[in-house]
């Protein structure tokens, strides 16, 4: 069963309360299989547009050809670039395909897909090792676990926080949300709606308050409540970029001063629909924000889902979660195998 986030200590609590120890092994297995299936179906739906775009074109490129020649490789290159997979990845794949062809290992479409999948998996797995915490365990000693969420306006930070708060709470943790996007009045209101929905407390102040001051309050409150996790929303825009980066820097400093090692995780949210542009914007956060992982949102809204690979390769950071819709359950743990299979099958 795919868990989102869970502390060691909560494993028992979680399995008794949610899975139900009163159930037989068979019942539990059936339940797990049903959940896996449901996740698979929803993921495949989210990646559908990208899959269709790749497969339809692959079929037509492959049609009426007796062998894989340079003209074919040119068309393949164009196809890959069109999925926003990135130039570097495209070159790497073409190289692998050339190698396979010259060794006579690639003669048909299936072998071609298999070779491409292998290259993509290699890239995704390499970046997976660069992240911090794994989905399944966070040490008990870290409390509150401070999770900062950064990224430009409109990418889906607030929505992602709402979804995450709900999941992390469901998994048996006490969650607190900090509304440190004080730049827009609507930001805090929107976050409050998500917090209410998830039944999670929120620390907020009036518009224009120094975000670092709101964070300071939230850190104090998290400690006083003995909260397990503090999730921090941040502004995607201030009066100018230098300002924003300075503010994030200050927030990081304050978090580290109040809680050892905080922020423990900084998730950079990227909107899949914005493709290569989004990737470029994201780079600006890497310098200042000490990003430890990526959330790729709106994968359901694009046929250019190859951007996930470009992100892992070019930012060299793991994609931790993907957003596949606007509802609270539309956040999934990113799974490289599932993703790559979803692109081609
Ligand atoms: P923020 O400015 O970064 O906080 O972005 P918001 O969380 O306010 O989201 C901006 C818009 O994107 C909202 O309309 C969200 O409903 C929408 N959104 C966020 N995540 C997803 C997603 O995974 N899929 C889709 N289709 N829409 C999303
Ligand atoms: Mg927001």
Short mmCIF file of C-alpha atoms and ligand atoms in Angstrom, two decimals:
data_model
loop_
_atom_site.label_atom_id
_atom_site.label_comp_id
_atom_site.label_asym_id
_atom_site.label_seq_id
_atom_site.Cartn_x
_atom_site.Cartn_y
_atom_site.Cartn_z
CA UNK A 1 0.00 0.00 0.00
CA UNK A 2 1.36 3.39 -0.89
CA UNK A 3 1.63 5.66 2.10
CA UNK A 4 2.27 9.33 1.80
CA UNK A 5 4.02 10.17 4.96
CA UNK A 6 4.26 8.54 8.29
CA UNK A 7 6.25 8.56 11.44
CA UNK A 8 7.71 5.35 12.79
CA UNK A 9 5.72 5.58 15.98
CA UNK A 10 2.48 5.88 14.11
CA UNK A 11 2.75 2.72 12.16
CA UNK A 12 0.95 0.70 14.79
CA UNK A 13 -1.57 3.38 15.49
CA UNK A 14 -2.18 3.73 11.78
CA UNK A 15 -2.53 0.05 11.05
CA UNK A 16 -4.91 -0.54 13.92
CA UNK A 17 -7.08 2.47 13.32
CA UNK A 18 -7.15 2.61 9.56
CA UNK A 19 -6.39 -0.84 8.23
CA UNK A 20 -8.17 -2.59 11.06
CA UNK A 21 -6.37 -5.43 12.82
CA UNK A 22 -9.68 -7.14 13.30
CA UNK A 23 -9.61 -8.08 9.62
CA UNK A 24 -8.23 -11.32 8.27
CA UNK A 25 -5.06 -11.40 6.16
CA UNK A 26 -7.15 -12.13 3.06
CA UNK A 27 -9.41 -9.20 3.72
CA UNK A 28 -6.43 -6.91 4.22
CA UNK A 29 -4.76 -8.15 1.05
CA UNK A 30 -7.93 -7.64 -0.93
CA UNK A 31 -8.28 -4.15 0.53
CA UNK A 32 -4.69 -3.32 -0.38
CA UNK A 33 -5.08 -4.65 -3.89
CA UNK A 34 -8.21 -2.55 -4.34
CA UNK A 35 -6.38 0.57 -3.20
CA UNK A 36 -3.43 -0.18 -5.51
CA UNK A 37 -5.83 -0.67 -8.41
CA UNK A 38 -7.63 2.55 -7.64
CA UNK A 39 -4.35 4.47 -7.51
CA UNK A 40 -3.21 2.88 -10.77
CA UNK A 41 -6.44 3.76 -12.54
CA UNK A 42 -6.37 7.36 -11.35
CA UNK A 43 -2.73 7.77 -12.25
CA UNK A 44 -3.25 6.34 -15.72
CA UNK A 45 -6.12 8.73 -16.21
CA UNK A 46 -3.95 11.69 -15.22
CA UNK A 47 -1.18 10.73 -17.63
CA UNK A 48 -3.61 9.81 -20.41
CA UNK A 49 -3.09 12.90 -22.56
CA UNK A 50 0.66 12.46 -22.57
CA UNK A 51 0.39 8.74 -23.26
CA UNK A 52 -1.92 9.26 -26.21
CA UNK A 53 0.29 11.92 -27.66
CA UNK A 54 3.38 9.72 -27.41
CA UNK A 55 1.82 6.48 -28.57
CA UNK A 56 -0.14 7.90 -31.47
CA UNK A 57 2.94 9.58 -32.82
CA UNK A 58 5.19 6.61 -32.17
CA UNK A 59 2.80 4.41 -34.12
CA UNK A 60 2.70 6.77 -37.05
CA UNK A 61 6.47 7.26 -37.03
CA UNK A 62 6.91 3.51 -37.00
CA UNK A 63 4.34 2.75 -39.67
CA UNK A 64 5.60 1.84 -43.13
CA UNK A 65 9.19 1.47 -42.03
CA UNK A 66 11.32 -1.57 -42.46
CA UNK A 67 14.16 -0.39 -40.32
CA UNK A 68 15.22 2.24 -37.83
CA UNK A 69 17.27 4.72 -39.84
CA UNK A 70 18.40 8.32 -39.42
CA UNK A 71 15.12 9.69 -40.73
CA UNK A 72 13.30 7.67 -38.11
CA UNK A 73 15.60 8.94 -35.37
CA UNK A 74 14.95 12.52 -36.49
CA UNK A 75 11.24 11.98 -36.12
CA UNK A 76 11.72 10.31 -32.77
CA UNK A 77 13.76 13.29 -31.62
CA UNK A 78 10.99 15.67 -32.60
CA UNK A 79 8.43 13.54 -30.81
CA UNK A 80 10.44 13.41 -27.59
CA UNK A 81 11.10 17.14 -27.59
CA UNK A 82 7.38 17.75 -28.02
CA UNK A 83 6.65 15.98 -24.71
CA UNK A 84 8.84 18.50 -22.85
CA UNK A 85 11.18 15.74 -21.79
CA UNK A 86 14.09 18.12 -22.39
CA UNK A 87 16.97 18.29 -24.86
CA UNK A 88 19.48 16.49 -22.65
CA UNK A 89 17.14 13.56 -22.02
CA UNK A 90 16.19 13.38 -25.69
CA UNK A 91 19.84 13.13 -26.68
CA UNK A 92 20.46 10.47 -24.08
CA UNK A 93 17.54 8.40 -25.35
CA UNK A 94 18.55 8.74 -28.99
CA UNK A 95 22.06 7.63 -28.06
CA UNK A 96 20.69 4.52 -26.34
CA UNK A 97 18.43 3.77 -29.29
CA UNK A 98 21.32 4.11 -31.75
CA UNK A 99 23.38 1.76 -29.63
CA UNK A 100 20.58 -0.76 -29.45
CA UNK A 101 19.98 -0.61 -33.17
CA UNK A 102 23.62 -1.09 -34.06
CA UNK A 103 23.77 -4.10 -31.76
CA UNK A 104 20.59 -5.34 -33.42
CA UNK A 105 18.80 -5.39 -30.10
CA UNK A 106 16.12 -2.97 -31.28
CA UNK A 107 14.17 -4.18 -34.28
CA UNK A 108 10.58 -3.47 -33.38
CA UNK A 109 8.38 -1.01 -31.54
CA UNK A 110 8.30 -3.05 -28.35
CA UNK A 111 12.06 -3.22 -28.11
CA UNK A 112 12.24 0.49 -28.84
CA UNK A 113 9.79 1.31 -26.06
CA UNK A 114 11.65 -0.93 -23.67
CA UNK A 115 14.95 0.80 -24.38
CA UNK A 116 13.36 4.22 -23.88
CA UNK A 117 11.73 3.16 -20.64
CA UNK A 118 15.06 1.95 -19.31
CA UNK A 119 16.74 5.26 -19.99
CA UNK A 120 13.92 7.20 -18.34
CA UNK A 121 13.91 4.98 -15.29
CA UNK A 122 17.67 5.41 -14.95
CA UNK A 123 17.26 9.20 -14.87
CA UNK A 124 14.36 9.14 -12.41
CA UNK A 125 16.09 6.72 -10.06
CA UNK A 126 19.29 8.76 -10.04
CA UNK A 127 17.47 11.84 -8.82
CA UNK A 128 15.45 9.84 -6.30
CA UNK A 129 18.59 9.35 -4.26
CA UNK A 130 19.11 13.07 -3.83
CA UNK A 131 16.12 13.78 -1.62
CA UNK A 132 15.80 13.87 2.13
CA UNK A 133 13.14 11.95 3.97
CA UNK A 134 11.51 8.93 2.46
CA UNK A 135 7.73 8.68 2.36
CA UNK A 136 7.60 5.99 4.94
CA UNK A 137 9.67 7.14 7.85
CA UNK A 138 10.63 10.24 9.71
CA UNK A 139 12.50 9.98 12.98
CA UNK A 140 10.58 10.57 16.17
CA UNK A 141 13.30 12.88 17.39
CA UNK A 142 12.26 15.48 14.81
CA UNK A 143 9.35 17.43 16.19
CA UNK A 144 7.80 19.42 14.75
CA UNK A 145 8.87 18.25 11.32
CA UNK A 146 8.90 21.49 9.37
CA UNK A 147 7.91 21.29 5.75
CA UNK A 148 8.16 24.46 3.68
CA UNK A 149 6.38 24.78 0.36
CA UNK A 150 7.76 27.24 -2.20
CA UNK A 151 7.21 28.16 -5.84
CA UNK A 152 5.88 30.90 -8.10
CA UNK A 153 2.29 32.14 -7.99
CA UNK A 154 -0.45 29.88 -9.23
CA UNK A 155 1.53 26.64 -9.44
CA UNK A 156 -0.60 24.98 -6.76
CA UNK A 157 1.22 25.50 -3.45
CA UNK A 158 -1.84 26.18 -1.34
CA UNK A 159 -3.83 23.36 -2.93
CA UNK A 160 -0.95 20.95 -2.41
CA UNK A 161 -0.69 21.96 1.25
CA UNK A 162 -4.40 21.27 1.71
CA UNK A 163 -4.03 17.83 0.17
CA UNK A 164 -0.85 17.06 2.11
CA UNK A 165 -2.30 18.20 5.43
CA UNK A 166 -5.24 15.89 4.98
CA UNK A 167 -3.05 12.91 4.12
CA UNK A 168 -0.50 13.43 6.84
CA UNK A 169 -3.27 13.84 9.38
CA UNK A 170 -5.08 10.72 8.17
CA UNK A 171 -1.84 8.84 8.68
CA UNK A 172 -1.99 9.59 12.37
CA UNK A 173 -0.07 12.84 12.81
CA UNK A 174 -0.94 16.13 14.47
CA UNK A 175 -0.58 18.72 11.75
CA UNK A 176 -0.42 22.51 11.94
CA UNK A 177 -0.51 24.83 8.94
CA UNK A 178 1.27 28.19 8.76
CA UNK A 179 -0.13 30.81 6.38
CA UNK A 180 3.04 32.72 5.58
CA UNK A 181 1.85 33.96 2.20
CA UNK A 182 0.78 37.32 3.59
CA UNK A 183 1.27 39.12 0.30
CA UNK A 184 -2.18 38.43 -1.10
CA UNK A 185 -5.22 38.76 1.14
CA UNK A 186 -6.94 35.85 -0.56
CA UNK A 187 -4.05 33.49 0.09
CA UNK A 188 -4.70 33.09 3.78
CA UNK A 189 -8.46 32.73 3.26
CA UNK A 190 -7.95 30.04 0.68
CA UNK A 191 -5.59 28.15 2.98
CA UNK A 192 -8.08 28.48 5.82
CA UNK A 193 -10.72 26.74 3.72
CA UNK A 194 -8.35 23.84 3.11
CA UNK A 195 -7.39 23.72 6.81
CA UNK A 196 -11.06 23.61 7.84
CA UNK A 197 -11.76 20.89 5.33
CA UNK A 198 -8.89 18.81 6.69
CA UNK A 199 -9.75 19.66 10.30
CA UNK A 200 -6.25 20.99 10.88
CA UNK A 201 -5.45 24.18 12.86
CA UNK A 202 -3.91 27.12 11.06
CA UNK A 203 -1.74 30.02 12.23
CA UNK A 204 -2.45 33.19 10.26
CA UNK A 205 -2.15 36.95 10.59
CA UNK A 206 -3.41 39.95 8.71
CA UNK A 207 -2.28 40.72 5.19
CA UNK A 208 1.08 42.43 4.96
CA UNK A 209 2.49 40.94 8.18
CA UNK A 210 6.11 39.89 7.87
CA UNK A 211 5.97 36.22 6.78
CA UNK A 212 8.88 35.42 9.07
CA UNK A 213 6.86 36.72 12.02
CA UNK A 214 3.93 34.47 11.12
CA UNK A 215 6.32 31.55 10.87
CA UNK A 216 7.82 32.42 14.24
CA UNK A 217 4.34 32.30 15.79
CA UNK A 218 3.55 29.04 14.08
CA UNK A 219 6.78 27.42 15.29
CA UNK A 220 6.00 28.47 18.86
CA UNK A 221 2.47 27.20 18.53
CA UNK A 222 3.60 23.88 17.01
CA UNK A 223 5.94 23.33 19.95
CA UNK A 224 3.29 24.30 22.49
CA UNK A 225 0.80 21.89 20.92
CA UNK A 226 3.43 19.21 20.49
CA UNK A 227 2.49 19.02 16.80
CA UNK A 228 4.16 16.37 14.64
CA UNK A 229 4.26 18.36 11.44
CA UNK A 230 4.19 22.04 10.55
CA UNK A 231 3.44 22.81 6.91
CA UNK A 232 4.38 26.32 5.79
CA UNK A 233 2.75 28.10 2.85
CA UNK A 234 4.85 30.87 1.32
CA UNK A 235 4.33 33.69 -1.14
CA UNK A 236 5.10 33.10 -4.79
CA UNK A 237 5.63 36.75 -5.45
CA UNK A 238 6.64 39.84 -3.50
CA UNK A 239 7.37 43.33 -4.76
CA UNK A 240 10.35 41.91 -6.56
CA UNK A 241 12.29 38.71 -6.88
CA UNK A 242 15.20 39.75 -4.67
CA UNK A 243 12.69 40.57 -1.98
CA UNK A 244 11.06 37.19 -2.19
CA UNK A 245 14.34 35.32 -2.01
CA UNK A 246 15.50 37.42 0.95
CA UNK A 247 12.23 36.63 2.71
CA UNK A 248 12.58 32.89 2.13
CA UNK A 249 16.13 33.09 3.40
CA UNK A 250 14.96 34.83 6.55
CA UNK A 251 12.21 32.27 7.12
CA UNK A 252 14.69 29.46 6.81
CA UNK A 253 16.94 31.12 9.36
CA UNK A 254 14.12 31.55 11.83
CA UNK A 255 12.92 27.99 11.39
CA UNK A 256 16.44 26.69 12.04
CA UNK A 257 16.82 28.86 15.11
CA UNK A 258 13.56 27.66 16.67
CA UNK A 259 13.68 23.99 15.69
CA UNK A 260 16.89 22.10 15.14
CA UNK A 261 17.44 21.16 11.51
CA UNK A 262 14.34 23.01 10.27
CA UNK A 263 13.10 23.29 7.64
CA UNK A 264 13.54 19.55 7.33
CA UNK A 265 12.09 19.51 3.91
CA UNK A 266 11.48 22.20 1.32
CA UNK A 267 9.18 21.23 -1.50
CA UNK A 268 9.33 23.23 -4.70
CA UNK A 269 6.01 23.15 -6.53
CA UNK A 270 6.13 23.16 -10.33
CA UNK A 271 3.13 23.38 -12.62
CA UNK A 272 3.43 20.68 -15.32
CA UNK A 273 1.36 22.76 -17.74
CA UNK A 274 4.00 25.49 -17.85
CA UNK A 275 6.58 22.97 -19.07
CA UNK A 276 10.07 24.21 -19.80
CA UNK A 277 9.16 27.75 -18.68
CA UNK A 278 8.19 26.45 -15.29
CA UNK A 279 11.48 24.63 -15.07
CA UNK A 280 13.32 27.86 -15.74
CA UNK A 281 11.37 29.72 -13.04
CA UNK A 282 12.00 26.88 -10.63
CA UNK A 283 15.75 27.21 -10.98
CA UNK A 284 15.60 30.60 -9.27
CA UNK A 285 14.34 29.00 -6.09
CA UNK A 286 17.04 26.37 -6.01
CA UNK A 287 19.78 28.84 -5.18
CA UNK A 288 18.11 30.30 -2.11
CA UNK A 289 15.53 27.89 -0.87
CA UNK A 290 17.57 24.72 -0.32
CA UNK A 291 14.96 22.66 -2.09
CA UNK A 292 14.88 18.98 -1.16
CA UNK A 293 12.13 17.71 -3.44
CA UNK A 294 9.61 18.57 -6.14
CA UNK A 295 5.84 18.48 -6.29
CA UNK A 296 4.69 18.38 -9.91
CA UNK A 297 1.11 19.64 -10.11
CA UNK A 298 -1.54 19.61 -12.86
CA UNK A 299 -0.16 16.53 -14.55
CA UNK A 300 -3.80 15.88 -15.42
CA UNK A 301 -3.93 19.03 -17.52
CA UNK A 302 -1.13 18.48 -20.02
CA UNK A 303 -0.04 16.26 -22.89
CA UNK A 304 3.53 17.25 -22.09
CA UNK A 305 3.95 15.08 -19.02
CA UNK A 306 7.52 14.33 -20.08
CA UNK A 307 8.44 17.42 -18.06
CA UNK A 308 8.82 15.13 -15.02
CA UNK A 309 11.91 13.62 -16.56
CA UNK A 310 13.36 16.99 -17.55
CA UNK A 311 12.88 18.15 -13.97
CA UNK A 312 14.64 15.18 -12.41
CA UNK A 313 17.47 15.31 -14.85
CA UNK A 314 18.04 19.03 -14.93
CA UNK A 315 17.29 19.96 -11.32
CA UNK A 316 18.67 16.67 -10.02
CA UNK A 317 15.98 16.49 -7.37
CA UNK A 318 13.44 13.79 -6.68
CA UNK A 319 9.81 14.29 -7.63
CA UNK A 320 8.10 13.44 -4.37
CA UNK A 321 4.45 14.01 -5.20
CA UNK A 322 2.31 14.66 -8.23
CA UNK A 323 -0.93 16.62 -8.39
CA UNK A 324 -3.57 15.03 -10.59
CA UNK A 325 -6.60 17.23 -9.97
CA UNK A 326 -8.14 19.88 -7.75
CA UNK A 327 -9.73 17.62 -5.13
CA UNK A 328 -8.25 16.71 -1.79
CA UNK A 329 -7.40 13.16 -2.88
CA UNK A 330 -5.70 14.27 -6.06
CA UNK A 331 -2.15 14.03 -4.74
CA UNK A 332 -0.05 10.93 -5.21
CA UNK A 333 3.38 9.77 -4.26
CA UNK A 334 5.44 9.84 -7.43
CA UNK A 335 6.39 6.34 -8.52
CA UNK A 336 9.00 6.19 -11.32
CA UNK A 337 7.94 2.74 -12.61
CA UNK A 338 4.28 3.64 -12.65
CA UNK A 339 5.06 6.88 -14.44
CA UNK A 340 7.24 5.35 -17.13
CA UNK A 341 4.81 2.50 -17.73
CA UNK A 342 2.01 5.04 -17.85
CA UNK A 343 3.78 6.90 -20.66
CA UNK A 344 4.08 3.96 -22.99
CA UNK A 345 1.57 1.25 -22.17
P1 LIG B 1 -0.52 28.85 -5.42
O1 LIG B 1 -0.62 30.26 -5.91
O2 LIG B 1 0.81 28.26 -5.76
O3 LIG B 1 -0.84 28.70 -3.98
O4 LIG B 1 -1.58 27.98 -6.26
P2 LIG B 1 -3.03 27.47 -5.82
O5 LIG B 1 -2.90 26.36 -4.85
O6 LIG B 1 -3.85 28.63 -5.43
O7 LIG B 1 -3.56 26.83 -7.19
C1 LIG B 1 -3.78 27.55 -8.35
C2 LIG B 1 -4.83 26.84 -9.21
O8 LIG B 1 -4.33 25.57 -9.66
C3 LIG B 1 -6.10 26.52 -8.46
O9 LIG B 1 -7.19 26.79 -9.30
C4 LIG B 1 -6.01 25.03 -8.16
O10 LIG B 1 -7.27 24.41 -8.06
C5 LIG B 1 -5.26 24.54 -9.37
N1 LIG B 1 -4.51 23.27 -9.11
C6 LIG B 1 -3.61 23.02 -8.15
N2 LIG B 1 -3.12 21.77 -8.25
C7 LIG B 1 -3.75 21.18 -9.30
C8 LIG B 1 -3.66 19.88 -9.94
O11 LIG B 1 -2.89 18.99 -9.56
N3 LIG B 1 -4.47 19.67 -11.04
C9 LIG B 1 -5.30 20.64 -11.50
N4 LIG B 1 -6.03 20.34 -12.58
N5 LIG B 1 -5.39 21.86 -10.94
C10 LIG B 1 -4.64 22.14 -9.86
MG1 LIG B 2 -1.19 30.14 -2.55
#
